[in-house]
XYZ file of C-alpha atoms in Angstrom:
426
model
C 166.351 -147.461 -11.621
C 166.845 -146.747 -15.341
C 163.847 -147.095 -17.654
C 163.995 -150.218 -19.780
C 164.014 -149.800 -23.550
C 160.359 -150.036 -24.612
C 159.511 -152.018 -27.757
C 155.846 -151.830 -28.750
C 154.546 -154.269 -31.393
C 151.163 -153.383 -32.889
C 149.304 -156.342 -34.381
C 149.256 -159.938 -33.145
C 149.073 -161.736 -36.481
C 151.542 -164.234 -37.909
C 154.414 -161.742 -37.782
C 153.500 -159.738 -34.679
C 152.985 -162.631 -32.283
C 156.052 -164.485 -33.565
C 158.199 -161.385 -33.014
C 156.761 -160.670 -29.546
C 157.356 -164.291 -28.509
C 160.937 -164.393 -29.771
C 161.933 -160.968 -28.436
C 160.247 -161.792 -25.132
C 162.337 -164.938 -24.867
C 165.540 -162.996 -25.595
C 165.697 -159.320 -24.598
C 162.503 -159.477 -22.543
C 163.618 -162.405 -20.413
C 167.101 -160.952 -19.924
C 165.696 -157.579 -18.846
C 167.296 -155.632 -21.697
C 163.950 -154.429 -23.001
C 160.254 -154.258 -22.156
C 158.109 -155.849 -24.876
C 154.447 -154.898 -25.304
C 152.073 -156.411 -27.860
C 148.915 -154.530 -28.841
C 145.974 -156.096 -30.672
C 142.239 -155.374 -30.933
C 141.437 -159.050 -30.310
C 142.252 -161.203 -27.295
C 143.298 -164.240 -29.316
C 145.477 -165.073 -32.301
C 144.571 -167.366 -35.179
C 146.658 -168.381 -38.154
C 145.323 -166.116 -40.923
C 145.430 -168.822 -43.647
C 142.785 -170.620 -41.521
C 140.253 -167.777 -41.403
C 138.135 -169.363 -44.129
C 137.770 -172.423 -41.874
C 136.433 -170.284 -39.019
C 134.082 -168.573 -41.465
C 132.726 -171.935 -42.638
C 132.557 -173.338 -39.100
C 134.923 -176.227 -39.796
C 137.436 -174.829 -37.279
C 135.704 -174.020 -34.021
C 138.136 -175.569 -31.558
C 139.416 -173.159 -28.901
C 142.758 -174.903 -29.350
C 143.050 -173.235 -32.781
C 143.170 -169.849 -31.045
C 146.120 -168.682 -28.989
C 145.321 -166.388 -26.078
C 147.517 -163.297 -26.128
C 147.400 -163.058 -22.334
C 148.480 -166.661 -21.899
C 151.246 -166.347 -24.499
C 152.495 -163.117 -22.903
C 152.663 -164.646 -19.432
C 154.756 -167.558 -20.711
C 157.114 -165.572 -22.932
C 158.078 -162.446 -20.995
C 156.064 -159.767 -22.785
C 152.966 -157.732 -21.961
C 149.684 -157.605 -23.849
C 147.376 -154.611 -24.184
C 144.001 -154.802 -25.968
C 143.411 -151.948 -28.374
C 143.462 -150.770 -31.964
C 145.942 -148.160 -33.134
C 144.251 -144.917 -34.191
C 147.272 -142.643 -34.650
C 150.853 -141.939 -33.658
C 153.036 -138.989 -32.693
C 156.599 -139.618 -33.852
C 157.931 -136.557 -32.019
C 156.514 -137.598 -28.641
C 157.084 -141.294 -29.445
C 153.534 -142.271 -28.559
C 150.740 -144.174 -30.246
C 147.039 -143.559 -29.660
C 144.786 -146.536 -29.019
C 141.118 -146.240 -29.938
C 138.493 -146.844 -27.217
C 137.553 -150.452 -26.540
C 133.787 -150.843 -26.999
C 131.778 -153.952 -26.135
C 129.001 -155.531 -28.229
C 126.347 -153.373 -26.547
C 128.169 -150.165 -27.468
C 129.462 -149.427 -23.964
C 132.974 -147.993 -23.677
C 135.121 -150.441 -21.706
C 138.414 -148.565 -22.067
C 138.783 -144.949 -23.107
C 141.259 -143.713 -25.706
C 144.792 -144.221 -24.383
C 148.366 -143.193 -25.158
C 151.202 -145.710 -25.169
C 154.846 -144.645 -25.158
C 157.585 -146.429 -27.081
C 161.299 -146.269 -27.798
C 160.978 -148.586 -30.808
C 157.715 -149.289 -32.601
C 156.956 -152.270 -34.852
C 153.826 -152.002 -36.990
C 152.404 -155.353 -38.036
C 148.769 -154.430 -38.643
C 148.145 -156.739 -41.584
C 145.917 -156.033 -44.559
C 142.309 -155.993 -45.674
C 140.413 -156.924 -48.796
C 140.262 -153.970 -51.189
C 136.808 -153.006 -52.450
C 138.366 -150.438 -54.834
C 135.530 -148.055 -53.993
C 132.946 -150.305 -55.668
C 129.458 -148.913 -54.851
C 127.533 -150.835 -52.205
C 130.320 -153.196 -51.180
C 131.048 -151.627 -47.785
C 127.326 -151.536 -46.915
C 126.130 -154.875 -48.248
C 129.088 -157.300 -48.182
C 130.723 -159.431 -45.529
C 134.497 -159.640 -45.097
C 136.669 -162.293 -43.416
C 139.887 -160.346 -42.848
C 140.102 -161.198 -39.136
C 138.651 -163.593 -36.566
C 135.818 -161.248 -35.557
C 134.664 -160.928 -39.169
C 135.080 -164.659 -39.852
C 132.951 -165.529 -36.811
C 130.415 -162.884 -37.835
C 130.111 -164.477 -41.264
C 129.708 -167.922 -39.706
C 126.855 -166.660 -37.520
C 125.069 -165.340 -40.620
C 125.833 -168.504 -42.594
C 124.362 -170.795 -39.948
C 121.209 -168.685 -39.551
C 120.622 -168.470 -43.297
C 121.291 -172.202 -43.598
C 118.696 -172.864 -40.885
C 116.211 -170.631 -42.687
C 116.832 -172.438 -45.989
C 116.496 -175.813 -44.231
C 113.234 -174.879 -42.539
C 111.684 -173.358 -45.664
C 113.058 -175.987 -48.050
C 114.813 -173.248 -50.027
C 118.158 -172.830 -51.745
C 120.872 -170.718 -50.099
C 122.697 -168.452 -52.536
C 126.205 -167.260 -51.674
C 128.426 -165.166 -53.935
C 132.143 -164.685 -53.260
C 134.117 -161.970 -55.053
C 137.793 -162.804 -55.438
C 139.315 -165.919 -56.955
C 142.539 -165.851 -54.963
C 143.415 -168.351 -52.248
C 140.919 -166.925 -49.726
C 137.923 -166.939 -52.059
C 138.561 -170.341 -53.603
C 139.273 -172.023 -50.268
C 136.183 -170.440 -48.688
C 133.971 -171.726 -51.513
C 135.244 -175.277 -50.999
C 135.125 -175.053 -47.203
C 131.461 -173.963 -47.215
C 130.567 -177.054 -49.227
C 132.595 -179.169 -46.797
C 130.672 -177.590 -43.884
C 127.354 -178.514 -45.471
C 128.574 -182.075 -46.121
C 129.593 -182.404 -42.470
C 126.381 -180.821 -41.172
C 124.329 -183.319 -43.189
C 125.767 -186.080 -40.983
C 123.781 -184.589 -38.079
C 120.492 -184.007 -39.938
C 118.823 -187.309 -38.898
C 118.260 -188.394 -42.483
C 116.624 -185.141 -43.558
C 117.842 -183.742 -46.844
C 120.090 -180.699 -46.293
C 119.290 -177.482 -48.161
C 120.901 -176.922 -51.530
C 123.859 -174.584 -51.463
C 124.528 -172.473 -54.535
C 127.918 -170.756 -54.483
C 129.108 -168.399 -57.197
C 132.788 -167.441 -57.307
C 133.432 -164.202 -59.192
C 136.947 -163.376 -60.419
C 137.705 -160.218 -62.400
C 140.784 -161.762 -64.035
C 140.951 -164.456 -66.686
C 141.538 -167.282 -64.143
C 141.272 -168.083 -60.461
C 144.394 -168.527 -58.286
C 146.465 -166.145 -60.452
C 149.506 -166.578 -58.172
C 149.697 -170.256 -59.166
C 150.588 -171.808 -62.544
C 147.794 -171.974 -65.122
C 147.573 -175.757 -64.766
C 146.687 -175.377 -61.067
C 144.131 -172.647 -61.825
C 142.410 -174.846 -64.405
C 142.436 -177.917 -62.152
C 141.092 -175.942 -59.188
C 138.291 -174.499 -61.321
C 137.324 -177.998 -62.441
C 137.355 -179.256 -58.852
C 135.158 -176.397 -57.633
C 132.709 -176.950 -60.468
C 132.626 -180.672 -59.657
C 131.370 -179.938 -56.131
C 128.805 -177.450 -57.428
C 130.546 -174.049 -57.360
C 129.740 -171.761 -60.295
C 133.144 -170.289 -61.246
C 132.888 -167.109 -63.328
C 136.101 -165.494 -64.560
C 136.473 -162.115 -66.304
C 133.527 -161.109 -64.116
C 134.061 -157.486 -63.113
C 131.762 -156.400 -60.284
C 130.340 -152.888 -60.735
C 128.180 -152.731 -57.615
C 126.477 -154.558 -54.758
C 123.135 -154.287 -53.002
C 121.016 -156.330 -50.585
C 120.079 -158.777 -53.339
C 123.472 -159.534 -54.889
C 126.105 -158.185 -57.272
C 125.910 -156.280 -60.527
C 128.509 -157.092 -63.158
C 129.810 -154.831 -65.875
C 127.710 -155.559 -68.928
C 124.453 -155.631 -66.956
C 124.442 -159.185 -65.593
C 123.160 -159.645 -62.039
C 124.261 -162.399 -59.619
C 121.679 -163.030 -56.932
C 123.065 -163.809 -53.458
C 121.635 -163.889 -49.952
C 125.155 -163.792 -48.525
C 127.728 -161.619 -50.293
C 131.424 -161.997 -49.451
C 134.182 -159.679 -50.648
C 137.593 -161.404 -50.727
C 139.243 -159.504 -53.585
C 142.291 -157.250 -53.584
C 144.702 -156.355 -50.808
C 145.231 -153.032 -49.090
C 146.655 -151.831 -45.802
C 144.225 -150.836 -43.024
C 142.873 -147.314 -43.458
C 144.623 -146.151 -40.277
C 147.953 -145.914 -42.151
C 146.583 -142.787 -43.856
C 146.369 -141.150 -40.419
C 150.143 -141.374 -39.981
C 151.276 -137.895 -40.940
C 154.513 -137.502 -42.882
C 154.834 -141.221 -43.725
C 155.250 -142.341 -47.331
C 152.694 -144.911 -48.413
C 152.367 -147.205 -51.401
C 149.341 -146.999 -53.692
C 147.531 -149.557 -51.534
C 148.295 -147.711 -48.309
C 151.237 -149.856 -47.214
C 154.044 -148.247 -45.235
C 157.156 -147.871 -47.379
C 160.201 -149.251 -45.619
C 163.906 -149.699 -46.262
C 165.340 -153.202 -46.759
C 166.069 -153.130 -43.003
C 162.264 -152.844 -42.481
C 162.653 -149.389 -40.930
C 160.403 -146.590 -42.165
C 162.012 -144.227 -44.656
C 161.384 -141.342 -42.265
C 162.161 -142.854 -38.841
C 164.915 -145.212 -37.657
C 162.905 -146.215 -34.575
C 159.786 -147.399 -36.390
C 159.626 -150.715 -38.224
C 156.899 -152.238 -40.368
C 156.554 -155.870 -41.435
C 154.046 -158.222 -42.953
C 151.187 -157.208 -45.229
C 151.235 -153.545 -44.129
C 154.871 -153.035 -45.251
C 156.177 -152.317 -48.740
C 159.878 -152.639 -49.564
C 160.189 -150.405 -52.632
C 163.678 -151.681 -53.522
C 162.598 -155.350 -53.544
C 158.820 -155.805 -53.197
C 157.549 -158.966 -51.517
C 154.062 -160.434 -51.968
C 151.802 -159.986 -48.912
C 151.796 -163.598 -47.711
C 152.026 -165.339 -44.347
C 155.337 -166.820 -45.498
C 156.874 -163.381 -46.045
C 155.465 -162.023 -42.774
C 156.911 -164.929 -40.821
C 160.353 -164.499 -42.379
C 160.337 -160.766 -41.617
C 159.423 -161.453 -37.992
C 162.291 -163.926 -37.682
C 164.638 -161.391 -39.296
C 163.764 -158.667 -36.772
C 163.891 -161.130 -33.873
C 167.477 -161.976 -34.865
C 168.641 -158.419 -35.576
C 166.903 -156.146 -33.057
C 168.945 -157.419 -30.063
C 172.129 -156.408 -31.888
C 170.564 -153.074 -32.914
C 169.870 -152.357 -29.222
C 173.598 -152.865 -28.620
C 174.492 -150.356 -31.358
C 175.144 -152.711 -34.269
C 173.790 -151.807 -37.738
C 170.740 -153.606 -39.076
C 171.242 -155.944 -42.046
C 168.816 -155.961 -44.962
C 165.950 -158.437 -45.049
C 166.114 -161.044 -47.809
C 163.051 -163.063 -48.748
C 163.477 -166.772 -49.534
C 160.570 -168.142 -51.530
C 159.665 -171.615 -50.283
C 156.717 -172.177 -52.599
C 152.987 -172.027 -51.979
C 150.088 -174.369 -51.270
C 146.306 -174.180 -51.629
C 143.871 -176.720 -50.154
C 140.233 -176.931 -51.263
C 138.745 -178.460 -48.129
C 139.025 -182.241 -48.199
C 138.406 -182.325 -51.939
C 141.815 -181.539 -53.414
C 144.967 -179.481 -53.091
C 148.042 -178.285 -54.958
C 151.398 -176.828 -54.130
C 154.291 -175.249 -55.994
C 158.000 -175.410 -55.311
C 160.145 -172.257 -55.728
C 161.245 -173.389 -59.187
C 157.650 -173.617 -60.335
C 157.237 -177.404 -60.145
C 153.703 -178.378 -59.135
C 152.651 -181.184 -56.798
C 149.233 -182.393 -55.692
C 146.000 -182.800 -57.628
C 143.891 -185.921 -57.903
C 142.282 -187.717 -54.993
C 145.430 -189.342 -53.588
C 147.992 -186.856 -54.841
C 145.866 -183.998 -53.486
C 146.415 -185.393 -50.001
C 150.078 -184.386 -50.203
C 149.204 -180.713 -50.694
C 146.558 -180.797 -47.960
C 149.070 -182.420 -45.599
C 151.629 -179.709 -46.391
C 148.990 -177.085 -45.557
C 148.333 -178.843 -42.225
C 152.066 -179.160 -41.521
C 152.549 -175.418 -42.065
C 149.843 -174.787 -39.481
C 151.446 -177.213 -37.034
C 154.825 -175.572 -37.623
C 153.245 -172.258 -36.653
C 151.796 -173.785 -33.481
C 155.099 -175.400 -32.495
C 156.931 -172.113 -33.038
C 154.623 -170.282 -30.646
C 153.913 -173.057 -28.137
C 157.243 -174.866 -28.050
C 157.731 -178.594 -28.607
C 155.880 -180.018 -25.591
C 152.825 -177.746 -25.740
C 152.781 -178.126 -29.519
C 152.567 -181.901 -29.179
C 149.844 -181.540 -26.546
C 147.946 -179.263 -28.943
C 148.054 -181.952 -31.647
C 146.851 -184.546 -29.129
C 143.957 -182.336 -27.993
C 142.901 -181.767 -31.610
C 142.961 -185.526 -32.225
C 140.906 -186.278 -29.097
C 138.494 -183.472 -29.931
C 137.391 -185.344 -33.060
C 135.793 -188.013 -30.821
C 134.008 -185.504 -28.559
C 132.684 -182.603 -30.642
C 130.961 -182.261 -34.007
C 133.412 -181.633 -36.835
C 131.497 -178.524 -37.886
C 130.013 -175.710 -35.818
C 126.280 -176.348 -35.373
C 125.267 -173.807 -32.705
């Protein structure tokens, strides 16, 4: 029996899981190809929700999609692992050992063969080599890191509560992740106070540090100013033009000599590709380590390797590293790869900007249309932006689950409100 064409997708984020699901339902189900998804985690979460997991306001298992369950329903295979290298001549990728929390090796280093490879390994915050950041800061670039931050947050909150002390948190990066995390942490404390039996919750001091002249630089200035006012209204100290020169166990040092004290230090600034891309010999990378690709999303050097999402850089027509762009690229490859398997040429990817939205917890929210028109802001008008943010998440769930399971997911979330606390407490 002839070997099926092997398509390996590395990375189960917004783009990777969408592509695996769609290709599984087409060429996988028909038997034209064997689809394998590789990811270091066992579950997928919508990356724009990571700040909610970090704050503990999203702890429902329903917000995570099991790769094994999704694979069994959509005609693809799942392998746990993290890519450590690739051999383009042998058409193999190397997966790093899987190690459990105690340090024991569960799976040794492995080789996985492919006929076509799709790299969708996302991005990380960029510390720009700032001294002390890697050693003393927390990151929330994936679910493991977000949950790790939440564990620290809850323990430090308990300590502050028991000792009647203030909890200091400093977040570097005034983009969507940093601003939304600052608001979500305040929301978490507000929700937790409902379960404190009348005892006064500890005071939370959050400092948001942005190196540029304003937060949310991807949005119009009016949104940046309104968001800064909203954050300050709930108690966040917003500092712009605040360039961090170093970090230690006590906080951050700013250029000019100012020190910002912080028990918890979060780095949410900058974007770069995972360091593993620099292990791919003979591959052209952008300045931030992204894989340079043609408009067809194929690598410049190899017709059988594709890259999409935050780890890809289209030199001819650069696209911002957003979930919106990643999703569109996944849909593009899902439509065009079946024809490519049949020998048809690949068309170029074209990005269609559909606007952007930012939601500051339950406090406020704003959105922009492609033409630059802004909506949201204010107590009632902010609901529209927050609802759009929720609808985008539901759209993502429906795409992966299908209509019936998507509706059941919404129902479970609604019922869950009556059963569990609305914030993670243990």
